[in-house]
Every structure is written in C-alpha cells, then in structure tokens.
PDB file of C-alpha atoms in Angstrom:
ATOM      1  CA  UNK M   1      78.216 111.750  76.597  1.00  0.00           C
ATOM      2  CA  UNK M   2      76.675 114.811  78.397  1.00  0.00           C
ATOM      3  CA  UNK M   3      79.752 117.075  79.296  1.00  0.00           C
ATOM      4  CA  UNK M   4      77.472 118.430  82.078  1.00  0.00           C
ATOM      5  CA  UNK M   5      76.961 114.888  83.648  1.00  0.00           C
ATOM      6  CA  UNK M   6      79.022 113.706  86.813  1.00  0.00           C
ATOM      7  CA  UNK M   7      79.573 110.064  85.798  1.00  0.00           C
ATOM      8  CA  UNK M   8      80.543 107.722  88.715  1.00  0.00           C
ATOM      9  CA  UNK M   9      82.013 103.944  87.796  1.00  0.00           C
ATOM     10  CA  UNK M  10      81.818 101.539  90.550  1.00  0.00           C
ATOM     11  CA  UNK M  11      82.492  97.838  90.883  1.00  0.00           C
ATOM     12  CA  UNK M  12      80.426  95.436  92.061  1.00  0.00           C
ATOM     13  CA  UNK M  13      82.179  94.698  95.259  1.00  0.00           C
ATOM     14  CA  UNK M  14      82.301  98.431  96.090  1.00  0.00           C
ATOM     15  CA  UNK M  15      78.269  98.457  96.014  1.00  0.00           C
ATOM     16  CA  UNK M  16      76.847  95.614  97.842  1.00  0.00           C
ATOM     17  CA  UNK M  17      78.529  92.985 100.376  1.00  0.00           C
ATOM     18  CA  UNK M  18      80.281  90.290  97.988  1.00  0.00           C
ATOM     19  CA  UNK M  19      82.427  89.232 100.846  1.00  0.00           C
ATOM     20  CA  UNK M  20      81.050  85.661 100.593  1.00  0.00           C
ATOM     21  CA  UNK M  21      81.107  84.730  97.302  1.00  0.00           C
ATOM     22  CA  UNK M  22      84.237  86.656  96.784  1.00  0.00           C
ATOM     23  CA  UNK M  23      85.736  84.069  99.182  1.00  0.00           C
ATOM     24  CA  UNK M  24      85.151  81.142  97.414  1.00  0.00           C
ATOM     25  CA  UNK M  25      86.564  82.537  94.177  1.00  0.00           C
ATOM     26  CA  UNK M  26      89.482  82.995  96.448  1.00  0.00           C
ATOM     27  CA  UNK M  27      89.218  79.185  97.999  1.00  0.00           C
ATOM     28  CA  UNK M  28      87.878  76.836  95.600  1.00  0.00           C
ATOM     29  CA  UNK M  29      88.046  79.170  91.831  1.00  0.00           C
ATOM     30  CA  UNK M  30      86.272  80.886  89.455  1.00  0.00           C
ATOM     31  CA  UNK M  31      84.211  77.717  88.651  1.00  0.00           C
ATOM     32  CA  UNK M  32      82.832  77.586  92.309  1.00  0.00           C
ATOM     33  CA  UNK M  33      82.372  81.190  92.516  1.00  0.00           C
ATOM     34  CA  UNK M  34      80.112  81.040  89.256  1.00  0.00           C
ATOM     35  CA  UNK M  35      78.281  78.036  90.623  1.00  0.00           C
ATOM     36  CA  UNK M  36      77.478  79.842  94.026  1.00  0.00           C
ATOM     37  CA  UNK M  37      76.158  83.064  92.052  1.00  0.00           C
ATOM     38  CA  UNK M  38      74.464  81.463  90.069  1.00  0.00           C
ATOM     39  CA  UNK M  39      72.254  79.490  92.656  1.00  0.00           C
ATOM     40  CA  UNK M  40      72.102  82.559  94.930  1.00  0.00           C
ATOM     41  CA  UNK M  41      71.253  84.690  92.144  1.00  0.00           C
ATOM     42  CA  UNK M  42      67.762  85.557  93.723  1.00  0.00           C
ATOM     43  CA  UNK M  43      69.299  86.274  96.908  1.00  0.00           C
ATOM     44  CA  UNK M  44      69.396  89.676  97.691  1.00  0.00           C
ATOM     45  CA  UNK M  45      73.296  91.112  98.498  1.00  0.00           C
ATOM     46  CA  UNK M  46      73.064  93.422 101.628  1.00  0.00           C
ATOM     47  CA  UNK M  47      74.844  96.604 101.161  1.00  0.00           C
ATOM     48  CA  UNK M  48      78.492  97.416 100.728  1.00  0.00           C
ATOM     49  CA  UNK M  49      81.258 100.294 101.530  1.00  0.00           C
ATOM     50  CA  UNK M  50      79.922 102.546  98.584  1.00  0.00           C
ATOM     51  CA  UNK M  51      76.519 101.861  98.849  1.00  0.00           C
ATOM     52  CA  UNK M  52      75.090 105.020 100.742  1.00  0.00           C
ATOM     53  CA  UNK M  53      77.034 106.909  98.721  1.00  0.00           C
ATOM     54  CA  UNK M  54      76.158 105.667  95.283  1.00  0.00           C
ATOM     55  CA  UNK M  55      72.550 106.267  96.969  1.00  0.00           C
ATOM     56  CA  UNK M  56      73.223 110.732  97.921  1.00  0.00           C
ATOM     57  CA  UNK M  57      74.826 110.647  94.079  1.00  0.00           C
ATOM     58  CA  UNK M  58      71.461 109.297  92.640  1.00  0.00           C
ATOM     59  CA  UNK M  59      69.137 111.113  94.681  1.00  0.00           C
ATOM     60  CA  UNK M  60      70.773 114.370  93.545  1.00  0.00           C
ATOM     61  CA  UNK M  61      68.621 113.895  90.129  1.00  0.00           C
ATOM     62  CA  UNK M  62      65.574 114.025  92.633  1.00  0.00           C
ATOM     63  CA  UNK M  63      66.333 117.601  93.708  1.00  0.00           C
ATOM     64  CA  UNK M  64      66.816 118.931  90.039  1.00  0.00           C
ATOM     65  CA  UNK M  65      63.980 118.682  87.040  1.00  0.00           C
ATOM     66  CA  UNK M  66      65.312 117.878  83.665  1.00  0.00           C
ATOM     67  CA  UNK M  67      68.126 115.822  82.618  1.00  0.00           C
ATOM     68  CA  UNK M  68      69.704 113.788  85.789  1.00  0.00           C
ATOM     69  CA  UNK M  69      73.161 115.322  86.869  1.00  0.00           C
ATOM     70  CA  UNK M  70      74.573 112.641  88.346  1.00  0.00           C
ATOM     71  CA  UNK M  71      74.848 108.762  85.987  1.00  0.00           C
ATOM     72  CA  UNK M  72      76.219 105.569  87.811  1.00  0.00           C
ATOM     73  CA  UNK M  73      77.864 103.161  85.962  1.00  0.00           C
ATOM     74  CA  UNK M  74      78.401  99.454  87.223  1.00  0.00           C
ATOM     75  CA  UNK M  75      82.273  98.115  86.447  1.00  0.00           C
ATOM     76  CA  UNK M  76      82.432  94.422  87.662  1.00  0.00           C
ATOM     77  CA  UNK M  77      84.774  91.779  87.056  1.00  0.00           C
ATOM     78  CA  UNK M  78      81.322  89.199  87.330  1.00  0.00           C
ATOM     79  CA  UNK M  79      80.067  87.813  84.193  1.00  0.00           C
ATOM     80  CA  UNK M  80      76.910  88.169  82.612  1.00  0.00           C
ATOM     81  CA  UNK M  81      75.470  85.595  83.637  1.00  0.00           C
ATOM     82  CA  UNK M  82      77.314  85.902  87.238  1.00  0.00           C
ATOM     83  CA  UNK M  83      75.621  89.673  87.580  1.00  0.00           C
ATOM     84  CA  UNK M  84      72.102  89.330  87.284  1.00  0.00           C
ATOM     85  CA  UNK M  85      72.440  88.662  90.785  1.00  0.00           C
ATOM     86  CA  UNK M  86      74.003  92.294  91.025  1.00  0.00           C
ATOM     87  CA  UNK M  87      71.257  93.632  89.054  1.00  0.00           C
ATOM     88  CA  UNK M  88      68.443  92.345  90.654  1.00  0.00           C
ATOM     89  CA  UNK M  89      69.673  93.458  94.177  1.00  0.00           C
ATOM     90  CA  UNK M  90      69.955  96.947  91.965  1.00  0.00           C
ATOM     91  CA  UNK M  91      66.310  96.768  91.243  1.00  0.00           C
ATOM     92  CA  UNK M  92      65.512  95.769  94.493  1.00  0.00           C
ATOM     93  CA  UNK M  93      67.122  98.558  96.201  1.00  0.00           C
ATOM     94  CA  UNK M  94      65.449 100.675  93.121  1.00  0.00           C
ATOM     95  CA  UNK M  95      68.871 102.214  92.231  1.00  0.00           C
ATOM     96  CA  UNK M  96      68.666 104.041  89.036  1.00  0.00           C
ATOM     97  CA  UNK M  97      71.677 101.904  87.333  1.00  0.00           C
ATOM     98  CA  UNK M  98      71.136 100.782  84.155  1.00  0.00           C
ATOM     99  CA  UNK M  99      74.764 100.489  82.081  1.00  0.00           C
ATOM    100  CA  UNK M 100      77.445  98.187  83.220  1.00  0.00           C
ATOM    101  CA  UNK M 101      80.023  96.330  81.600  1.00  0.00           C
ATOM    102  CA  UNK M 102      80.753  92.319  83.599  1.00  0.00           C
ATOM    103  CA  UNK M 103      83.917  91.621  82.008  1.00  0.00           C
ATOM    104  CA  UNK M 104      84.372  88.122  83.235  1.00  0.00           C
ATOM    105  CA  UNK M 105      87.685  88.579  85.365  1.00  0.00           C
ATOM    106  CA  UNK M 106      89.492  90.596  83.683  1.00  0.00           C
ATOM    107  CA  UNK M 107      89.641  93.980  85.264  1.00  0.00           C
ATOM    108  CA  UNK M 108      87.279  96.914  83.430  1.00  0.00           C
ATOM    109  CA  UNK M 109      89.261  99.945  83.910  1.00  0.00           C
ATOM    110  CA  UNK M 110      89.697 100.308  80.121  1.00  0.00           C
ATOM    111  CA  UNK M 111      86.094 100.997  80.058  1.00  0.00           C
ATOM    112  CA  UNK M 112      86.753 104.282  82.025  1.00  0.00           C
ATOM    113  CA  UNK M 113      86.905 106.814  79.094  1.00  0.00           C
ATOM    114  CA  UNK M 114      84.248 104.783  76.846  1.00  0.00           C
ATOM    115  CA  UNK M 115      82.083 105.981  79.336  1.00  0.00           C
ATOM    116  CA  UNK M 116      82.936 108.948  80.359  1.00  0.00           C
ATOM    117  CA  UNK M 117      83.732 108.121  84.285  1.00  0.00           C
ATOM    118  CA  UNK M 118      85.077 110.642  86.144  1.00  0.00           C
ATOM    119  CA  UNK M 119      85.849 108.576  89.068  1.00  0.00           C
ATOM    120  CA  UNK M 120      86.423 104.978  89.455  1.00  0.00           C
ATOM    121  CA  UNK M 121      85.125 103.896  92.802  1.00  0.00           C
ATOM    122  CA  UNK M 122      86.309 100.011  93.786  1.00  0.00           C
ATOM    123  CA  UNK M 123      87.352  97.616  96.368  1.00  0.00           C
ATOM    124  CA  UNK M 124      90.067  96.311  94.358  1.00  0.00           C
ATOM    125  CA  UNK M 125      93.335  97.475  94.855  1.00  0.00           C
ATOM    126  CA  UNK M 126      94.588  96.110  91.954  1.00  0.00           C
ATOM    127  CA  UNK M 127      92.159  97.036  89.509  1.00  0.00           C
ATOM    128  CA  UNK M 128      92.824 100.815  90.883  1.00  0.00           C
ATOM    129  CA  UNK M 129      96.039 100.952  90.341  1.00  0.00           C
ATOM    130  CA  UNK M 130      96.063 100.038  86.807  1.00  0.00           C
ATOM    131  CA  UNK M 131      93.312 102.826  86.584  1.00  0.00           C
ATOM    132  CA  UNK M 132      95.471 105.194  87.852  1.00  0.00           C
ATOM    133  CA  UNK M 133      99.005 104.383  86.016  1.00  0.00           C
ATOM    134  CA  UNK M 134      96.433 105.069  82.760  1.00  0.00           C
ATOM    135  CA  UNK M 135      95.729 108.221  84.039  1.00  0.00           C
ATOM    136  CA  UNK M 136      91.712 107.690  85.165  1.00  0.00           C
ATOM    137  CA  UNK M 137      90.882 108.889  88.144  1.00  0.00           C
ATOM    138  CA  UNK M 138      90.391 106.019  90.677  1.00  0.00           C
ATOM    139  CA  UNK M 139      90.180 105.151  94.354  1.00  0.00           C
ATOM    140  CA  UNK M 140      90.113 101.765  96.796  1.00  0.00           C
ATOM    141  CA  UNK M 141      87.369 102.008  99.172  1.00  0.00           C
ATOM    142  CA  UNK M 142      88.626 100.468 102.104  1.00  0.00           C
ATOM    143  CA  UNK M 143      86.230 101.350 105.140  1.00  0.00           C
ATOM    144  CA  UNK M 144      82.526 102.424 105.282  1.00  0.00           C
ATOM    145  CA  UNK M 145      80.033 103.627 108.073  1.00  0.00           C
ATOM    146  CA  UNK M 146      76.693 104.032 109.164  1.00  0.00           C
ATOM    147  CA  UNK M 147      75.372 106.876 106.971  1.00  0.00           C
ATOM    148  CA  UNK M 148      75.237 110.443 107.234  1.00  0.00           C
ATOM    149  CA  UNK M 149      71.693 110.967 108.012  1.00  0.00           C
ATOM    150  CA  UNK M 150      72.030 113.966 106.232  1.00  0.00           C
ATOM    151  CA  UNK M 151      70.551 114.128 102.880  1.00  0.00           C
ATOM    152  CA  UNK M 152      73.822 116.552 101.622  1.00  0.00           C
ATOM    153  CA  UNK M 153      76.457 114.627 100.334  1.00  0.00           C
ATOM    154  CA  UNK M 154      79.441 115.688 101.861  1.00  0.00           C
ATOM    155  CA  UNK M 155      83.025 114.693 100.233  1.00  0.00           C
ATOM    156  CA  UNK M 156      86.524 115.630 101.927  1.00  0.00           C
ATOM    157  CA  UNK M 157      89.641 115.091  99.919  1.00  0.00           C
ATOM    158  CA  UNK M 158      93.448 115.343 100.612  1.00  0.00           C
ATOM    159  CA  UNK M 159      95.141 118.015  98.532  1.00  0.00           C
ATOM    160  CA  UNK M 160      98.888 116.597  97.650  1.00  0.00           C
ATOM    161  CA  UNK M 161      98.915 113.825  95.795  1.00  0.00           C
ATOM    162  CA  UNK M 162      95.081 113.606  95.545  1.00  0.00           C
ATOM    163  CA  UNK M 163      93.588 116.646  93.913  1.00  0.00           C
ATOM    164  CA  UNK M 164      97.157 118.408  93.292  1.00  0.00           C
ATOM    165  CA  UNK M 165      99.648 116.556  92.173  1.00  0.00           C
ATOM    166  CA  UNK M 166     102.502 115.225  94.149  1.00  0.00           C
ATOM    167  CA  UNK M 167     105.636 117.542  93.287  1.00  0.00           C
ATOM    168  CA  UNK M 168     105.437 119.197  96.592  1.00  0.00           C
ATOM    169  CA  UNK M 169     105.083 115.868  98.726  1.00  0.00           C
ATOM    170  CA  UNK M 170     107.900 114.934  96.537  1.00  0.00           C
ATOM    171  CA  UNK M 171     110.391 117.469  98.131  1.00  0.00           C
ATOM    172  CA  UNK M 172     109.131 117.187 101.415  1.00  0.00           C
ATOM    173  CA  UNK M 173     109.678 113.316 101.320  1.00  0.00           C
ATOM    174  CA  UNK M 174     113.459 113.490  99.870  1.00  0.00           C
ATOM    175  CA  UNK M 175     114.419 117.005 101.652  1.00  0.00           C
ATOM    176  CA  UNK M 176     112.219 117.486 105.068  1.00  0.00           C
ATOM    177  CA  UNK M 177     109.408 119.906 105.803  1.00  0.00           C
ATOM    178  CA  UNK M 178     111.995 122.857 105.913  1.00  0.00           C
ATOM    179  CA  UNK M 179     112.741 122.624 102.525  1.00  0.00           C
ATOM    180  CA  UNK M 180     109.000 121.715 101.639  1.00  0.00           C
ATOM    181  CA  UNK M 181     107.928 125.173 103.547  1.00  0.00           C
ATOM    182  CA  UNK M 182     110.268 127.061 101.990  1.00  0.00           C
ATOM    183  CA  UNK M 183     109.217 126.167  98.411  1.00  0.00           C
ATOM    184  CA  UNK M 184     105.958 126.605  99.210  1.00  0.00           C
ATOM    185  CA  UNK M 185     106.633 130.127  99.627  1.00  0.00           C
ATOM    186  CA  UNK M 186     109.267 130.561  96.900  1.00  0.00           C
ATOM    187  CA  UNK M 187     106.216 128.558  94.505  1.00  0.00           C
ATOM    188  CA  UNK M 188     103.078 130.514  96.142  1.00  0.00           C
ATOM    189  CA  UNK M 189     101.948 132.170  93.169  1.00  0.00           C
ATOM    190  CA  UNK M 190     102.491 129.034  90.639  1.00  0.00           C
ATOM    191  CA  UNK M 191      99.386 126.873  90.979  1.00  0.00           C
ATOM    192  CA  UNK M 192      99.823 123.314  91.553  1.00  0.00           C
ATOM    193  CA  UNK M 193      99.539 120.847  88.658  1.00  0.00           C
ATOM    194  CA  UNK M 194      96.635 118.582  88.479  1.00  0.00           C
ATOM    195  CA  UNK M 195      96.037 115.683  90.561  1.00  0.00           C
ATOM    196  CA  UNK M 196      94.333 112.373  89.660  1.00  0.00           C
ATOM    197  CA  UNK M 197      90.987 113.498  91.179  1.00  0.00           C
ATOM    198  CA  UNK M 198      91.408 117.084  90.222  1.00  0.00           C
ATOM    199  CA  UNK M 199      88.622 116.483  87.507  1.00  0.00           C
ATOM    200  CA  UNK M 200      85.789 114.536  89.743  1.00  0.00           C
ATOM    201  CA  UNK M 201      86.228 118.343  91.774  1.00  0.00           C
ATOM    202  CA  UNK M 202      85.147 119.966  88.701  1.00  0.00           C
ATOM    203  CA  UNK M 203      82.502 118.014  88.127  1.00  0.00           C
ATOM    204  CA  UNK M 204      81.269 118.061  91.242  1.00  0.00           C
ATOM    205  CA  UNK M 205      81.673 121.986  91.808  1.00  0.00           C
ATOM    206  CA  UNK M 206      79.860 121.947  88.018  1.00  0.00           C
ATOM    207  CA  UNK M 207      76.874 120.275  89.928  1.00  0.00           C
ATOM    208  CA  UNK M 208      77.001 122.980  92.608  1.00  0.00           C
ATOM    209  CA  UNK M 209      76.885 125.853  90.439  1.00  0.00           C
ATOM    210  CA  UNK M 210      73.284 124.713  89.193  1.00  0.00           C
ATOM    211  CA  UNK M 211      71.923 125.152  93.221  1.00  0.00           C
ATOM    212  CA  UNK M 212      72.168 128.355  95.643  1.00  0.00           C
ATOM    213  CA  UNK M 213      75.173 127.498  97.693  1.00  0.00           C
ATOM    214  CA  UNK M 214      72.994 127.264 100.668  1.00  0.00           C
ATOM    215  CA  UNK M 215      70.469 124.520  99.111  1.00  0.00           C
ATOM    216  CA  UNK M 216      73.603 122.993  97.167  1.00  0.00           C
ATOM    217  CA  UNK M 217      72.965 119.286  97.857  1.00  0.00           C
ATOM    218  CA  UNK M 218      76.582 118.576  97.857  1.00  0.00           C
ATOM    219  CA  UNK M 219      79.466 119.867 100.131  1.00  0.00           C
ATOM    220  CA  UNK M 220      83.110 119.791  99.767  1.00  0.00           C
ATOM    221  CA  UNK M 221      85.866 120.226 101.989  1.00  0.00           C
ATOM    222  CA  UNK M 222      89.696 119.872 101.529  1.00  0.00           C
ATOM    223  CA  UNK M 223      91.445 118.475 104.246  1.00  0.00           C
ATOM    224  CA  UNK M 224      95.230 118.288 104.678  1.00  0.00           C
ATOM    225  CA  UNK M 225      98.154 118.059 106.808  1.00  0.00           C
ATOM    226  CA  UNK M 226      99.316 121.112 105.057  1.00  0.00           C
ATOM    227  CA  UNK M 227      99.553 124.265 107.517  1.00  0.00           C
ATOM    228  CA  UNK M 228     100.396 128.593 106.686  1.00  0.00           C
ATOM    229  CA  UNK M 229     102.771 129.442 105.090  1.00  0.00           C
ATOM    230  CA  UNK M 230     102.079 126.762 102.687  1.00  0.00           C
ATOM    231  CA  UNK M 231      98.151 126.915 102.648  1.00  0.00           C
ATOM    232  CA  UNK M 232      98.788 129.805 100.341  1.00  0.00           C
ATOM    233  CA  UNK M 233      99.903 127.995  97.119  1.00  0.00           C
ATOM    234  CA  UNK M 234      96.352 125.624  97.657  1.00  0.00           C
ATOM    235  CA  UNK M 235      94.238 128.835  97.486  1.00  0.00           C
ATOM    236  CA  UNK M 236      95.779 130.247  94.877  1.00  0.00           C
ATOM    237  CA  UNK M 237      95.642 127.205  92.893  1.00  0.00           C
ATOM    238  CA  UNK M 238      91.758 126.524  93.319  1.00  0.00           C
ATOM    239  CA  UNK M 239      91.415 130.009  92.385  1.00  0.00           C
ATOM    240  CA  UNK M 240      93.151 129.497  89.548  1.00  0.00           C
ATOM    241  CA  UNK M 241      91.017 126.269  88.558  1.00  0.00           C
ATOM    242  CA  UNK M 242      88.184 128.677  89.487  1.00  0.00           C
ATOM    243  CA  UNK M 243      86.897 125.549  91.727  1.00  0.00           C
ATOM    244  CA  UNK M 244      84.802 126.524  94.821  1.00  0.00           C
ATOM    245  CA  UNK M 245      85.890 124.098  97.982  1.00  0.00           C
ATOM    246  CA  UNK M 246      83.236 125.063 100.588  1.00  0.00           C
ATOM    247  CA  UNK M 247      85.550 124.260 103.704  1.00  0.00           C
ATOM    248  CA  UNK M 248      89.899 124.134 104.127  1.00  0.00           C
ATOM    249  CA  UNK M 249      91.253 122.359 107.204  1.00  0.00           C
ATOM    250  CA  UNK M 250      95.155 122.990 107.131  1.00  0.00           C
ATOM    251  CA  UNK M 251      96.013 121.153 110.471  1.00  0.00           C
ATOM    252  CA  UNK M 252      99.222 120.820 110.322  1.00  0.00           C
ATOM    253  CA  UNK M 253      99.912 117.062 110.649  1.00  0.00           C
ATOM    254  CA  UNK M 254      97.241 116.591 113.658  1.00  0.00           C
ATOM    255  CA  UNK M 255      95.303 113.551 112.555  1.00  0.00           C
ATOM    256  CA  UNK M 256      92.677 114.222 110.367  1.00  0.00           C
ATOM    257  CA  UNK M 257      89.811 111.421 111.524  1.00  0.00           C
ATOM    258  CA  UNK M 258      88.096 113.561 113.962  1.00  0.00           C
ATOM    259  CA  UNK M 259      87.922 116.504 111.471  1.00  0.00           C
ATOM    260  CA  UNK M 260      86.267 114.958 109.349  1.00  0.00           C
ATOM    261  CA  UNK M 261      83.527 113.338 111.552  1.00  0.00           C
ATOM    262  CA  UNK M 262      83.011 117.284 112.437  1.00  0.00           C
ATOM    263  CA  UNK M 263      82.481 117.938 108.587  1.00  0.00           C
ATOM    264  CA  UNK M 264      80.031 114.989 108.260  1.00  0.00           C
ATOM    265  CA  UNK M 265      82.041 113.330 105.644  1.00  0.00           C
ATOM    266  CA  UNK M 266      80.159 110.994 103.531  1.00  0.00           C
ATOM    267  CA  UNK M 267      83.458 109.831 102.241  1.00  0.00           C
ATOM    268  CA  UNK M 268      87.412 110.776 102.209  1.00  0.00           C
ATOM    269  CA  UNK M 269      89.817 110.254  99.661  1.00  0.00           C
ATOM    270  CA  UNK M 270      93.301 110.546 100.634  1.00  0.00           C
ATOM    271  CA  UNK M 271      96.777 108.959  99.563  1.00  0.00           C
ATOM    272  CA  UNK M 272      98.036 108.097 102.276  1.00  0.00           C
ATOM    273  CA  UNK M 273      96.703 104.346 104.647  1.00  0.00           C
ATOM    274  CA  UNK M 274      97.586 106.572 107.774  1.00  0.00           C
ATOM    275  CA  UNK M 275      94.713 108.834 106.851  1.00  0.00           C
ATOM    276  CA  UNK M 276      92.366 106.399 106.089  1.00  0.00           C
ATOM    277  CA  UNK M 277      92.862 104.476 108.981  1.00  0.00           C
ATOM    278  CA  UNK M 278      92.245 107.541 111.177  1.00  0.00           C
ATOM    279  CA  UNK M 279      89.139 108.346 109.135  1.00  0.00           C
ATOM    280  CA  UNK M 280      87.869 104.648 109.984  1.00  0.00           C
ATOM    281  CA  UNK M 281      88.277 104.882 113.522  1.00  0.00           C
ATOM    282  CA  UNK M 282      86.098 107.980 113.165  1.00  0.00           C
ATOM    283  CA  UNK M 283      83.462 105.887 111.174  1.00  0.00           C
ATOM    284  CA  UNK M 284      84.047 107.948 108.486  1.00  0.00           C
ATOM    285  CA  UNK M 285      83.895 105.783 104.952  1.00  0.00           C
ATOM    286  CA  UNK M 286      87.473 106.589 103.697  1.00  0.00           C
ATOM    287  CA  UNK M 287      88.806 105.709  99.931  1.00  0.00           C
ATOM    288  CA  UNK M 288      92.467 104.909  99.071  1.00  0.00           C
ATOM    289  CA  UNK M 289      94.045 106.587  96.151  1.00  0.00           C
ATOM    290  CA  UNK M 290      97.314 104.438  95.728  1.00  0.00           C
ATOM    291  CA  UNK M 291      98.928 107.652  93.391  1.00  0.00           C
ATOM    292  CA  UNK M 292     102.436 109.448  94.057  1.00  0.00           C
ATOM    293  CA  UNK M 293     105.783 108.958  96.166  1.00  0.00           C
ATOM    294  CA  UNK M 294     104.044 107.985  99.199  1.00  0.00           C
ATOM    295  CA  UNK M 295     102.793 104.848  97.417  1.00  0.00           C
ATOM    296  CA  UNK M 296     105.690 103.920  94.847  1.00  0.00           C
ATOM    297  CA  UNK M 297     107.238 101.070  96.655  1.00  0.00           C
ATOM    298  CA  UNK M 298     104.233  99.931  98.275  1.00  0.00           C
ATOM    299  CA  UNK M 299     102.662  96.435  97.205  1.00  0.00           C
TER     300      UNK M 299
END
C-alpha cells in the first residue's frame, strides 16, 4: 500500500440511499432483503449521506497527474451477489471504486488495516464502534446536505475526543470547566495525545503539501467549544504533529452549526450528538464519532 495514498473505507449504506431495502432486512430478514436486491439489481440507488463527498475525494486525482492521491474502498455488509447492485450504480455514477470486500452480514471493520483505510466512513453505528474499540479510525454519518457547490473539499473536525484524545474532556466532565481551564494552562506546553482521527489529518494535510496552499483542493478547519486560555495547548500540539489546520474556531461553547455553514463544511466530525445535530440544522453533513467519556454509557 502507497504510504502517500489517503485511503477512505465506506459502506454501502453510507454511499447511496439503501433506506428501502435496508427496511425489509429489518421487517421480513435477510432472505427477503437478498430477494429484493437481487430483482432490483439493475435499478439504479439514488445517492446517500457520503455520496458528494466520496465524489470531492475522487476528483482530487483529477487535479494532480501521476499516481491518484486519494483510493476509495467499498466496506459493505451485502453479499456478492447482493452488491452488484452497488457496483453497477458505482459505474453508473462513474465513481472510480474498484476494491470492496461484501462480507455477507457480518460487519467488515477487520478489513480496515488489510487495506490500509485511514478512515472508516458508515451509517452503522454498530459497525463503528467496533472499529473504534480496535483502534481504526471510524465515524457514523448521520445527516447529509445539498452539496457544497464548491469544488474544495472542506472538512471541520472537533478537537477533544476527535483528533486529540479525550484526557482533557475527561477532567472537565468529572471536575467542571474550572478545573479543565486550569489544567489547560498547567498542561500548555505538553501536546495532547492522539485522537482516533488524528491520522486521517495527516493524511489529509500530506495531500495538501503536494498543492500551493492557495490552489490546495482541500481545506481544513478545527472547530471546538474550547476557548483562550485553553486554545493554547491545541496549537502547540498541531505544531508539534507539524499538521497545518487552515482555520481554528475556539467559541467557547456557542453552538457550532452556524460556524460551520460559514466555513462551507463538506462534512463535520465531532463526538458529541449535540454537535451534530446543530450541524444538521445548518445543512451541514455531520459524522458521529462514538469515542471517549462523552459516549461510554451511551447505547
């Protein structure tokens, strides 16, 4: 696997509108749900949550000669025989996918590392989790919207919990924001440990180095309820990573929704429902990343 490659995994039901089918392998089994596939198999699926964005990840390889920067993978619970009707609304929408693995209802997340995904995009909850407790980087994508008619792909993330890990949300949760400010400040000049998505930032800042930052076709932005004294410790620690973000939003607990429809998000991963919830109302496509305190005794 090309170190140099961003490598994207996403499920079937992520990509393209499965909303029917998926319903009658909730209402009548997996034998009905194969039947109905099977039939429709010629009928094109109309596009789901991740769609435009697995779209701005493969057009990147447009805007650079040589060897494509950006690889999709297809994860889907489907089988074989089930997913031709996946791959043939693939070829109709001439997306450049070509590797998947249909693993027949059992959830694919082991496949992660085989193939060298540094995110795991999906609309299962379930199948994210277990991603995430083996320590892949993973997210639920749990809203979408009418596309950024900009050709940049623009991606905001939440810091704590997201790309740093949660140690700090972990004091402020158990001691108050008082004790969380203060150890910011005691802590500024230790960087933060990683956080599950810390590495799909490096990749995606690896892209950005190959482009002028003005002509960079991607755009990053960190966006958190963090505010001074304790934006410190974040800008020390993406220093430290040596990780360009192009824009910080520290606001402080205000909600973050109509922040990021003034950033043009093409997507926002966060930890927290709240957040995503705010970025839907914004029609901002928003994923969940069920990882830390915040999400320990949550089903």
């Amino acid at each position: 696997m090309d170190n140099q490659k961003l490598v994207v995994a996403v499920s079937s039901r992520a990509l393209f509108n499965l909303d029917e089918s998926h319903a009658i392998f909730e209402t009548q089994g997996k034998e009905a749900f194969c039947r109905y596939q099977v039939e429709h198999e010629n009928e094109i699926l109309s596009p789901g949550f991740g769609f435009s964005l697995v779209k701005k990840f493969l057009d990147i390889n447009k805007a650079f000669p040589g060897a494509p920067l950006v690889e999709i993978i297809l994860l889907s619970q489907n089988s074989a025989d089930t997913g031709l009707r996946i791959f043939n609304s693939i070829n109709h929408y001439d997306l450049a996918i070509s590797r998947a693995a249909f693993t027949s209802g059992v959830s694919p997340y082991e496949y992660i590392p085989a193939f060298g995904a540094h995110l795991f995009l999906s609309a299962n909850g379930e199948d994210v989790r277990k991603a995430l407790a083996a320590g892949y980087a993973a997210a639920t994508i749990v809203s979408g919207a009418v596309a950024n008619p900009s050709p940049q792909l623009r991606i905001a993330f939440d810091g704590d919990a997201v790309l740093f890990s949660d140690e700090s949300e972990r004091i402020y949760q158990q001691h108050g924001l008082a004790a969380f400010a203060a150890n910011e400040r005691n802590e500024a000049h230790k960087p933060l440990s990683d956080g599950p998505l810390k590495e799909f930032l490096t990749a995606l800042h690896r892209i950005q180095t190959h482009f002028d930052q003005d002509l960079s076709p991607i755009r990053t932005a960190l966006v958190t309820a963090r505010a001074a004294p304790a934006h410190e410790r974040v800008v020390r620690t993406l220093r430290a990573w040596g990780i360009r973000i192009d824009e910080a939003l520290f606001l402080g607990g205000m909600p973050k929704g109509a922040f990021l429809k003034a950033f043009g998000a093409d997507i926002f991963f966060d930890d927290q429902k709240g957040h995503c919830d705010s970025a839907e109302s914004h029609q901002i496509a928003a994923a969940h990343v069920p990882h830390g305190v915040t999400n320990q005794h949550r089903p």
